[in-house]
C-alpha positions as protocol buffer text, in pm:
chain_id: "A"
residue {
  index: 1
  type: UNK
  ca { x: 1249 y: 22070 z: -587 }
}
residue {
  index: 2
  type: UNK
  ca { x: 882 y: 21911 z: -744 }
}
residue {
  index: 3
  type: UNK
  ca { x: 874 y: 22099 z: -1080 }
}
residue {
  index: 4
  type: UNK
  ca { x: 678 y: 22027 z: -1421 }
}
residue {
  index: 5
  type: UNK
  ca { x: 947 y: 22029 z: -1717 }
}
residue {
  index: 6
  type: UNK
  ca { x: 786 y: 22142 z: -2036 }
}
residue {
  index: 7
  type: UNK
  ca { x: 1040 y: 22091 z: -2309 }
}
residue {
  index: 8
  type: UNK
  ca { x: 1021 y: 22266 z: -2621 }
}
residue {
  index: 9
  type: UNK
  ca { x: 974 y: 21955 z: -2843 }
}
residue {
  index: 10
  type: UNK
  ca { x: 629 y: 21900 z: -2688 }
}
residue {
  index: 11
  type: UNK
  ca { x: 526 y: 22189 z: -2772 }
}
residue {
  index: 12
  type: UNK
  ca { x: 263 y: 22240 z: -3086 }
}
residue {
  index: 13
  type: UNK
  ca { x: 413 y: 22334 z: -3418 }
}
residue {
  index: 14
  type: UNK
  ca { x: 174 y: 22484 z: -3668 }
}
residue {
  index: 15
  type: UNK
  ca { x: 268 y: 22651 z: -3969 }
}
residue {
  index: 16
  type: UNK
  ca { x: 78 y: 22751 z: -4264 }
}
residue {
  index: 17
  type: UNK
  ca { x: 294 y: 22971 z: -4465 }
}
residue {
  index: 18
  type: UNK
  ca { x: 281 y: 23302 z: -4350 }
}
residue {
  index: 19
  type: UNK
  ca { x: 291 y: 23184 z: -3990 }
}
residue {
  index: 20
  type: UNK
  ca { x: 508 y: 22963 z: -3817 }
}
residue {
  index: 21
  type: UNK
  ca { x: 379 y: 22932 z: -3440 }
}
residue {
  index: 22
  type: UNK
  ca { x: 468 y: 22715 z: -3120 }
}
residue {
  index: 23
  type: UNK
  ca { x: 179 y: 22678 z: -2913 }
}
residue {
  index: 24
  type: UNK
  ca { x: 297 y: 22604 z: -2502 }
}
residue {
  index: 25
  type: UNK
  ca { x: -8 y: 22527 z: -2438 }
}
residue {
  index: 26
  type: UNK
  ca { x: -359 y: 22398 z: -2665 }
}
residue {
  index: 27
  type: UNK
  ca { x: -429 y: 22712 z: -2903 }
}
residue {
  index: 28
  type: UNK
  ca { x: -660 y: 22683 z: -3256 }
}
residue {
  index: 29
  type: UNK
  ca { x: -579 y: 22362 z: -3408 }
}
residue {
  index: 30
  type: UNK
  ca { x: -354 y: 22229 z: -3173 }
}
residue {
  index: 31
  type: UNK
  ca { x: -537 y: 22080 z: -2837 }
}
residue {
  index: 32
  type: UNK
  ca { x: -305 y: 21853 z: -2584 }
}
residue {
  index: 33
  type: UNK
  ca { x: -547 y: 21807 z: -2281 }
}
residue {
  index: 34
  type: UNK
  ca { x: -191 y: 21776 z: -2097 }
}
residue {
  index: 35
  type: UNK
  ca { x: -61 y: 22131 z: -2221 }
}
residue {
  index: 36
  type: UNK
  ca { x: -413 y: 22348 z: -2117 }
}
residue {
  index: 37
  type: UNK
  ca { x: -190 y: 22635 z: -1884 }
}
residue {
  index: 38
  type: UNK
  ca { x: -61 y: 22728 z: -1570 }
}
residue {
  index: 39
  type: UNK
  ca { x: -266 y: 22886 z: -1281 }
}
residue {
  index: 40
  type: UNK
  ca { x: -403 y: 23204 z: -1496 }
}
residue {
  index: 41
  type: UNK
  ca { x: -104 y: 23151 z: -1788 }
}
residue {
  index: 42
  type: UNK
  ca { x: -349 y: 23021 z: -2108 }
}
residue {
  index: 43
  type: UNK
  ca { x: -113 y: 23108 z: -2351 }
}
residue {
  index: 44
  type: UNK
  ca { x: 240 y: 23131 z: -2503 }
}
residue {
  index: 45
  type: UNK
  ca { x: 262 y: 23170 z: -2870 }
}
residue {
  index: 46
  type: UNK
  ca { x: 565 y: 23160 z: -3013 }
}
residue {
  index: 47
  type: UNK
  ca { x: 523 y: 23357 z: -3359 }
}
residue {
  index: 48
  type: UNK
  ca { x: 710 y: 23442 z: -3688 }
}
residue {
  index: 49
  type: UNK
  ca { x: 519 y: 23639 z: -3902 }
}
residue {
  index: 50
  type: UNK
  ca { x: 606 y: 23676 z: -4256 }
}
residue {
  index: 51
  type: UNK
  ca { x: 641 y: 24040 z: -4422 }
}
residue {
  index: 52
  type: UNK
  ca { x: 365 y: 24212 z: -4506 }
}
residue {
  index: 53
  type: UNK
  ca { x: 126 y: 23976 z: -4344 }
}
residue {
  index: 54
  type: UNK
  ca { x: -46 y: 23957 z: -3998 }
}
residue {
  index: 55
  type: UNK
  ca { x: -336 y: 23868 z: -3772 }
}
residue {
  index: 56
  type: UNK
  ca { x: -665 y: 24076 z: -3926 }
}
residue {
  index: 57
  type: UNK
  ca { x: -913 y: 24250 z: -3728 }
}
residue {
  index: 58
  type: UNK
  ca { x: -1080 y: 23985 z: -3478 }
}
residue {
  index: 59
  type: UNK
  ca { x: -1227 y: 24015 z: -3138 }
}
residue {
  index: 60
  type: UNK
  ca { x: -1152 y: 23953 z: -2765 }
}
residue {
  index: 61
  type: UNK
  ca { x: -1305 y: 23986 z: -2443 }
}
residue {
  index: 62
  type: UNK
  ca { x: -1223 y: 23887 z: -2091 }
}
residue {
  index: 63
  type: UNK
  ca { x: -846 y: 23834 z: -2116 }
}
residue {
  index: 64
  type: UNK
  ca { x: -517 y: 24026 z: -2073 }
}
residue {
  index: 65
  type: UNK
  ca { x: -337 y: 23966 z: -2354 }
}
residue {
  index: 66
  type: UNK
  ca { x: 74 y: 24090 z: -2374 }
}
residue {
  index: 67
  type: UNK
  ca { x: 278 y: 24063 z: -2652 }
}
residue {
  index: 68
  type: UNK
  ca { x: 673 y: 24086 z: -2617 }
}
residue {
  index: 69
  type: UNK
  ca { x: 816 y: 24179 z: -2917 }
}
residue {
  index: 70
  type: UNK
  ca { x: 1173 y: 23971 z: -3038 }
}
residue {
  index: 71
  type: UNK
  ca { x: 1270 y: 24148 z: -3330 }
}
residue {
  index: 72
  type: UNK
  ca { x: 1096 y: 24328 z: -3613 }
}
residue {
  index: 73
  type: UNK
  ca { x: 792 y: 24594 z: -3582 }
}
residue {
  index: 74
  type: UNK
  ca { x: 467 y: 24449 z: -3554 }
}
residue {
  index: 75
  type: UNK
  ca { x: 149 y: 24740 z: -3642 }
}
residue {
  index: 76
  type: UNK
  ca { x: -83 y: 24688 z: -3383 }
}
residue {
  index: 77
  type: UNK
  ca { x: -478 y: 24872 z: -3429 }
}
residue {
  index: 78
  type: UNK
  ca { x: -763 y: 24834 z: -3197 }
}
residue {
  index: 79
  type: UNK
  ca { x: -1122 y: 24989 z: -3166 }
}
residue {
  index: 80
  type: UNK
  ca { x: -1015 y: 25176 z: -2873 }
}
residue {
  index: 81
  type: UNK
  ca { x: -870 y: 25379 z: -3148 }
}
residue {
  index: 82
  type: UNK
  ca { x: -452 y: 25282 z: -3077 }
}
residue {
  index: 83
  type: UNK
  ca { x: -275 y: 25210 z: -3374 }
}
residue {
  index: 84
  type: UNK
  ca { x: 107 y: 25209 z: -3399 }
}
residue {
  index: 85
  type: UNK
  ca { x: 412 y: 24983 z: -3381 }
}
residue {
  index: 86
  type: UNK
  ca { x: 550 y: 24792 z: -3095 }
}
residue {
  index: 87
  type: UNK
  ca { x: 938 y: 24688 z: -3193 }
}
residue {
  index: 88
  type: UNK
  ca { x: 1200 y: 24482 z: -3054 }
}
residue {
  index: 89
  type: UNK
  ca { x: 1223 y: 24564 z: -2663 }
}
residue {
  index: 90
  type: UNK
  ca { x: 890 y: 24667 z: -2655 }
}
residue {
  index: 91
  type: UNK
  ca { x: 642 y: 24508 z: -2470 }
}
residue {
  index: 92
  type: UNK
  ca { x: 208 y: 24590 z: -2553 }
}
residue {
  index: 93
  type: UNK
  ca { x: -72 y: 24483 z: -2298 }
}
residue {
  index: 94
  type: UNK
  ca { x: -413 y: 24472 z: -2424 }
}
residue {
  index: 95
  type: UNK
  ca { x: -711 y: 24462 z: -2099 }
}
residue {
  index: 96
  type: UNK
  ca { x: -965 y: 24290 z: -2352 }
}
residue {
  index: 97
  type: UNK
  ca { x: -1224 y: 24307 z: -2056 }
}
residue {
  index: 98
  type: UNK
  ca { x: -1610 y: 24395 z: -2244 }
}
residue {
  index: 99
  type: UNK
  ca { x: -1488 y: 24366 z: -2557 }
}
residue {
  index: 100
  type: UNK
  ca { x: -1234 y: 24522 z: -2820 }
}
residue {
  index: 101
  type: UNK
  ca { x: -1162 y: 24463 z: -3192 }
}
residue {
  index: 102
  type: UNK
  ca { x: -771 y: 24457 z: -3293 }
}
residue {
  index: 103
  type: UNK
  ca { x: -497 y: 24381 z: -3595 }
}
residue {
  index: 104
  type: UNK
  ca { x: -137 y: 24298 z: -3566 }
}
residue {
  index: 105
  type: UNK
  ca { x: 47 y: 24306 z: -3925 }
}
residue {
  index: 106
  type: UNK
  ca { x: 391 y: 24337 z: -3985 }
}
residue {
  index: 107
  type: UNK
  ca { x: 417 y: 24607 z: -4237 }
}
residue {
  index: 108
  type: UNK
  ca { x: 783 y: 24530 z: -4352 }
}
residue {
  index: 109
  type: UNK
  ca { x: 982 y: 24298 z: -4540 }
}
residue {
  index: 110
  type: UNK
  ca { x: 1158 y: 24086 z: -4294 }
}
residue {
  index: 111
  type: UNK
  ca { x: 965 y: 23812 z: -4107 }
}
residue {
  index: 112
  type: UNK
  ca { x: 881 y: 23964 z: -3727 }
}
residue {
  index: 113
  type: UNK
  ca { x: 896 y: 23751 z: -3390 }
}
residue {
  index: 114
  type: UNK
  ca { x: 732 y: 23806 z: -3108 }
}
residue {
  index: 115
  type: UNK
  ca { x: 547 y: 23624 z: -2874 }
}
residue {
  index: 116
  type: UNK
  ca { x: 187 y: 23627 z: -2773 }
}
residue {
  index: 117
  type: UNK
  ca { x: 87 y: 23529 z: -2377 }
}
residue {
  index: 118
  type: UNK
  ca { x: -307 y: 23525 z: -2236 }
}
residue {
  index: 119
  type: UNK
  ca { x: -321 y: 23543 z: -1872 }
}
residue {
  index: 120
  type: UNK
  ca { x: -688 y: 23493 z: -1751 }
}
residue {
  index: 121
  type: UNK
  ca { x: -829 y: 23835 z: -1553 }
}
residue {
  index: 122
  type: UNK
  ca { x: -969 y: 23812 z: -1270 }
}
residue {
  index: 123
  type: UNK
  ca { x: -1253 y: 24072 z: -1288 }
}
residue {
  index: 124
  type: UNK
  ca { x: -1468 y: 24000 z: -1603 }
}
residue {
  index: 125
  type: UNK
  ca { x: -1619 y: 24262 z: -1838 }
}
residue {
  index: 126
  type: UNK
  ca { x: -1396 y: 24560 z: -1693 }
}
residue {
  index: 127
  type: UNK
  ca { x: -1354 y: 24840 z: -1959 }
}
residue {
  index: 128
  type: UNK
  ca { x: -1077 y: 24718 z: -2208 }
}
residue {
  index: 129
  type: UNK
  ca { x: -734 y: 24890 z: -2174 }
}
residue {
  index: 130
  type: UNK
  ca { x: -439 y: 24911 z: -2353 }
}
residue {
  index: 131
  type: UNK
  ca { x: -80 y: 25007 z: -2228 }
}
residue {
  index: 132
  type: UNK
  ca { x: 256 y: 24980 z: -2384 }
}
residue {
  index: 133
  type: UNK
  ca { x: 651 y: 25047 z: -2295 }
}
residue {
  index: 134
  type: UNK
  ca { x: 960 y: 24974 z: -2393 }
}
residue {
  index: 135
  type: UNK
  ca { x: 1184 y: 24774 z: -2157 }
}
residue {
  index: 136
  type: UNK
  ca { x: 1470 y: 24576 z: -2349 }
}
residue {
  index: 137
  type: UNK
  ca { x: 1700 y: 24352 z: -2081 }
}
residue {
  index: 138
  type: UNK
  ca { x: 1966 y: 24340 z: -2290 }
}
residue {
  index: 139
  type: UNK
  ca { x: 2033 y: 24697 z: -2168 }
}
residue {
  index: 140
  type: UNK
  ca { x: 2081 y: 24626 z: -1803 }
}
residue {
  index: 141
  type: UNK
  ca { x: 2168 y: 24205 z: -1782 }
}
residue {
  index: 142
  type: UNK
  ca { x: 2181 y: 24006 z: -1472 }
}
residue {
  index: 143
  type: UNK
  ca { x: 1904 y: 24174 z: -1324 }
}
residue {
  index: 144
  type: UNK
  ca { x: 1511 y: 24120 z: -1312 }
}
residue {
  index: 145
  type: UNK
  ca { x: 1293 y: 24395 z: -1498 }
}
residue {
  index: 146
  type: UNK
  ca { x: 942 y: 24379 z: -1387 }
}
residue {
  index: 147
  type: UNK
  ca { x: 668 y: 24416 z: -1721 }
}
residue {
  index: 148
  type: UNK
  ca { x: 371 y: 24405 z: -1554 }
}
residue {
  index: 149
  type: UNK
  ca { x: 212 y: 24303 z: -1187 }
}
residue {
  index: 150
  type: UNK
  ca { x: -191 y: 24371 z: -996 }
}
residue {
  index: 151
  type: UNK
  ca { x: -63 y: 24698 z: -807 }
}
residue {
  index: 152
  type: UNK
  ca { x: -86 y: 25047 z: -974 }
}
residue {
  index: 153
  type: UNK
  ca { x: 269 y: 25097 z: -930 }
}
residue {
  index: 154
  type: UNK
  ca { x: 330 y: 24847 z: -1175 }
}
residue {
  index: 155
  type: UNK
  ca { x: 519 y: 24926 z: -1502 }
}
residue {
  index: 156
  type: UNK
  ca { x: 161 y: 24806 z: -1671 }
}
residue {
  index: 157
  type: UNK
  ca { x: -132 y: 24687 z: -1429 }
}
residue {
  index: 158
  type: UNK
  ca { x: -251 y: 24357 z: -1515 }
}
residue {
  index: 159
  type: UNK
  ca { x: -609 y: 24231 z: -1413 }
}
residue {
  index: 160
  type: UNK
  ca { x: -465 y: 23951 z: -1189 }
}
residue {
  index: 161
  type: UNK
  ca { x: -266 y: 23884 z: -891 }
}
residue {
  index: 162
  type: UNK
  ca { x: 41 y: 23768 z: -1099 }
}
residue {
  index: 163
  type: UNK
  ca { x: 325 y: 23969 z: -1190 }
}
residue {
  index: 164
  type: UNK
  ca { x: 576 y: 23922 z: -1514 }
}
residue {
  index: 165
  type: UNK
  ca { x: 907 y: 23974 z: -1553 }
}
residue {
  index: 166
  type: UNK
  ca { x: 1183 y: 23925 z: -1793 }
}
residue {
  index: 167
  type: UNK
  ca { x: 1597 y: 23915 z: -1758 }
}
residue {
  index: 168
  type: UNK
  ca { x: 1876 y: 23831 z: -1992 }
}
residue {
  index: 169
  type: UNK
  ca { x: 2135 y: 23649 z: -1780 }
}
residue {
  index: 170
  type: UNK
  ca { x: 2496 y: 23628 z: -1884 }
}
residue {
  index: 171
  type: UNK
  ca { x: 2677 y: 23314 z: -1891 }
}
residue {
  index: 172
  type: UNK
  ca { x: 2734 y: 23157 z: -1541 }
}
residue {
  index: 173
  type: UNK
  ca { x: 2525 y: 23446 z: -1382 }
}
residue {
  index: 174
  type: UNK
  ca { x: 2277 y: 23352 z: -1117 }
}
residue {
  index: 175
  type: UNK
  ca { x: 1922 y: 23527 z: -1063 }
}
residue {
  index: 176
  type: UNK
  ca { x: 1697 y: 23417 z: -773 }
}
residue {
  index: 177
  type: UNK
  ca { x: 1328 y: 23281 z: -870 }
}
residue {
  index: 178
  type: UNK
  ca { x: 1084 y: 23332 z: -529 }
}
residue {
  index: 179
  type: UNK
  ca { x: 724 y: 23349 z: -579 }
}
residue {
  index: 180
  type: UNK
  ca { x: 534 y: 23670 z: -409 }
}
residue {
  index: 181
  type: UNK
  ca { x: 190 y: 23493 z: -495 }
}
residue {
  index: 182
  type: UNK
  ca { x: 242 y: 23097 z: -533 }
}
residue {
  index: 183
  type: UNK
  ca { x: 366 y: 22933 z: -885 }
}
residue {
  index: 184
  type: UNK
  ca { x: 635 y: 23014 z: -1041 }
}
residue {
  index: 185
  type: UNK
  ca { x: 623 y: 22936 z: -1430 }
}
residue {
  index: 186
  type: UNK
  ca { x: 1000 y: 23008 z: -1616 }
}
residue {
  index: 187
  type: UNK
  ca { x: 995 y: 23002 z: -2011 }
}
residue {
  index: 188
  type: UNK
  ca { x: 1320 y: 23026 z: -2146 }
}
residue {
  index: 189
  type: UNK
  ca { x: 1359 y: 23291 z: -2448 }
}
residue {
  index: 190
  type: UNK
  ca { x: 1641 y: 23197 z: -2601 }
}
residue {
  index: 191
  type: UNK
  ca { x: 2000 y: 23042 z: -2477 }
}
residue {
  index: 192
  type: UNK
  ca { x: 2016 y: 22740 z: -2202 }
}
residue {
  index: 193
  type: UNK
  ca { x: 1988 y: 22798 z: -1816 }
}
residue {
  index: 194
  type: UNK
  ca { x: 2028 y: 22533 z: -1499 }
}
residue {
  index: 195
  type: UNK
  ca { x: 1695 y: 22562 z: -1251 }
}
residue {
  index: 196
  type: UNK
  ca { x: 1785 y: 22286 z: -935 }
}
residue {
  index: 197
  type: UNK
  ca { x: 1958 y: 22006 z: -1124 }
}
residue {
  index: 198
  type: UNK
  ca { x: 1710 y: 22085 z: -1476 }
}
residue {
  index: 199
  type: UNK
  ca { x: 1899 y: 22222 z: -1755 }
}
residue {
  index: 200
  type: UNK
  ca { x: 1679 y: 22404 z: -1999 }
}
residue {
  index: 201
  type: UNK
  ca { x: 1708 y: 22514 z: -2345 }
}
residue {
  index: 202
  type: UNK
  ca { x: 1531 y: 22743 z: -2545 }
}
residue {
  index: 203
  type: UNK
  ca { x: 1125 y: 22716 z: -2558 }
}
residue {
  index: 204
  type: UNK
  ca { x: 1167 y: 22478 z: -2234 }
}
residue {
  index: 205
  type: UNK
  ca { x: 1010 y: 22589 z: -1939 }
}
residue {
  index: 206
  type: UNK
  ca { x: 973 y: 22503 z: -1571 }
}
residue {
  index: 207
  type: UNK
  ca { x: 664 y: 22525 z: -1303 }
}
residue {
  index: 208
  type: UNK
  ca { x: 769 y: 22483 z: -938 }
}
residue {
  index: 209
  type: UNK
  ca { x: 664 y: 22620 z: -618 }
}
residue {
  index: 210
  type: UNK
  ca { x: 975 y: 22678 z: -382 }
}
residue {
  index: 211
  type: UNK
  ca { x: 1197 y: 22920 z: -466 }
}
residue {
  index: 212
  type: UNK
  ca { x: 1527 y: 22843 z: -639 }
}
residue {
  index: 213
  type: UNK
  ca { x: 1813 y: 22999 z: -829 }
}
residue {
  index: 214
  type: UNK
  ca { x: 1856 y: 23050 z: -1239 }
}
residue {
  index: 215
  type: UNK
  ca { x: 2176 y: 22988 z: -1362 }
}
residue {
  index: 216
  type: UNK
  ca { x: 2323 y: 23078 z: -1708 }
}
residue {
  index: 217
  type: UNK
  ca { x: 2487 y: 22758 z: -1873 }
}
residue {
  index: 218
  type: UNK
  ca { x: 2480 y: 22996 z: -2176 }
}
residue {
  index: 219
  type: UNK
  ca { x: 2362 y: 23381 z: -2218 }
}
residue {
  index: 220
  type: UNK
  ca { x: 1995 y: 23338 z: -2198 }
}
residue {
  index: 221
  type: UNK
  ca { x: 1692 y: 23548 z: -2199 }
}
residue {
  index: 222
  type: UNK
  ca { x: 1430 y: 23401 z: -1999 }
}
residue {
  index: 223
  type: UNK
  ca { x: 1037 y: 23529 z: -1907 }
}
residue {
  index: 224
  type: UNK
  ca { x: 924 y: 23424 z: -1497 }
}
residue {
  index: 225
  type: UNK
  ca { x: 562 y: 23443 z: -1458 }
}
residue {
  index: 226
  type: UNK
  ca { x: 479 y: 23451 z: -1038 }
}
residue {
  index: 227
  type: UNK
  ca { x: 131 y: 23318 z: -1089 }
}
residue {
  index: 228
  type: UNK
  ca { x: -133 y: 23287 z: -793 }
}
residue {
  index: 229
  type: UNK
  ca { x: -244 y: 22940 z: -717 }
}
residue {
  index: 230
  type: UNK
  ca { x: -575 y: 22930 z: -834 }
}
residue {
  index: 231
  type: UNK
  ca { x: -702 y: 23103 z: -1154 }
}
């Protein structure tokens, strides 16, 4: 099986007090021209947020942004006029399409993680959108639980022809990994799984095209992106 193996260590570390964030690909400060994404995948940020601080009002357009909450309650506000929290097991998708203005703070004590993916739409200035649900796979384990896909069947539609899902696999458990659109793209949550004859650890991940099988070496919780082969 021809796969890319990003490991964790490459990935980029910033951290300037109130946020400590791994970047899987070039985000801000950090730019690797090797590390620029994955079909339409821009961006995995992996965040902890520090109590009572957060990301202030800023702006987006022209990207689908979802956030998968880890633990903690993140407050999320937007000029579409949402504002609320999205918890552990929760999972928020923002449509930035025209244009929207948004703030994510964690209003408690306790340091939040969660982390923050860009997949590039592919229709540009659509109306922006926001959808959220709660979908925790540690509820139903060995099993894939789709987050969002194109069709409107989908638990949230995305603006591209790429569908996410998420599972937490028990130790020695097996999940296939088969592509409906082209690339498959597996970022490993937390926990250590075997992909072919790659073992992977948490904040590794794994591109390939064929489809294969994802084995537990250790519980794991891992995040498949089935991404289309151009952007």
């Amino acid at each position: 099986m021809d796969a890319f193996i990003h490991r964790s260590q490459d990935r980029g570390h910033v951290n300037i007090g109130w946020l400590e964030s791994k970047h899987s690909f070039s985000f801000g400060s950090w730019y690797n021209p090797k590390y620029m994404g994955v079909s339409a995948l821009r961006v995995i940020n992996d965040d902890v947020i520090a109590g009572h601080q957060g990301f202030g009002q800023h702006p987006h357009d022209n990207m689908e942004i979802l956030t998968c909450v880890l633990k903690g309650t993140i407050t999320h506000k937007d000029s579409m006029g949402n504002h609320g929290g999205i918890s552990a097991g929760e999972w928020q998708l923002m449509s930035a399409g025209t244009g929207v203005q948004h703030s994510e703070m964690n209003q408690g004590d306790e340091p939040v993680h969660l982390l923050q993916i860009w997949i590039t739409p592919n229709q540009r200035d659509a109306a922006p959108n926001y959808q959220q649900i709660r979908l925790d796979p540690h509820e139903q384990p060995n099993q894939w639980h789709a987050i969002c896909g194109p069709n409107d069947n989908a638990a949230m539609h995305i603006r591209q022809n790429a569908e996410v899902k998420t599972a937490v696999i028990e130790k020695d458990q097996m999940l296939e990994v088969k592509a409906t659109q082209h690339i498959n793209y597996v970022h490993v949550i937390s926990g250590s799984i075997q992909i072919a004859e790659h073992t992977l650890h948490a904040g590794d991940a794994i591109a390939f095209l064929e489809a294969s099988n994802v084995k537990a070496v250790e519980d794991a919780q891992v995040i498949w992106f089935d991404l289309p082969e151009g952007k």
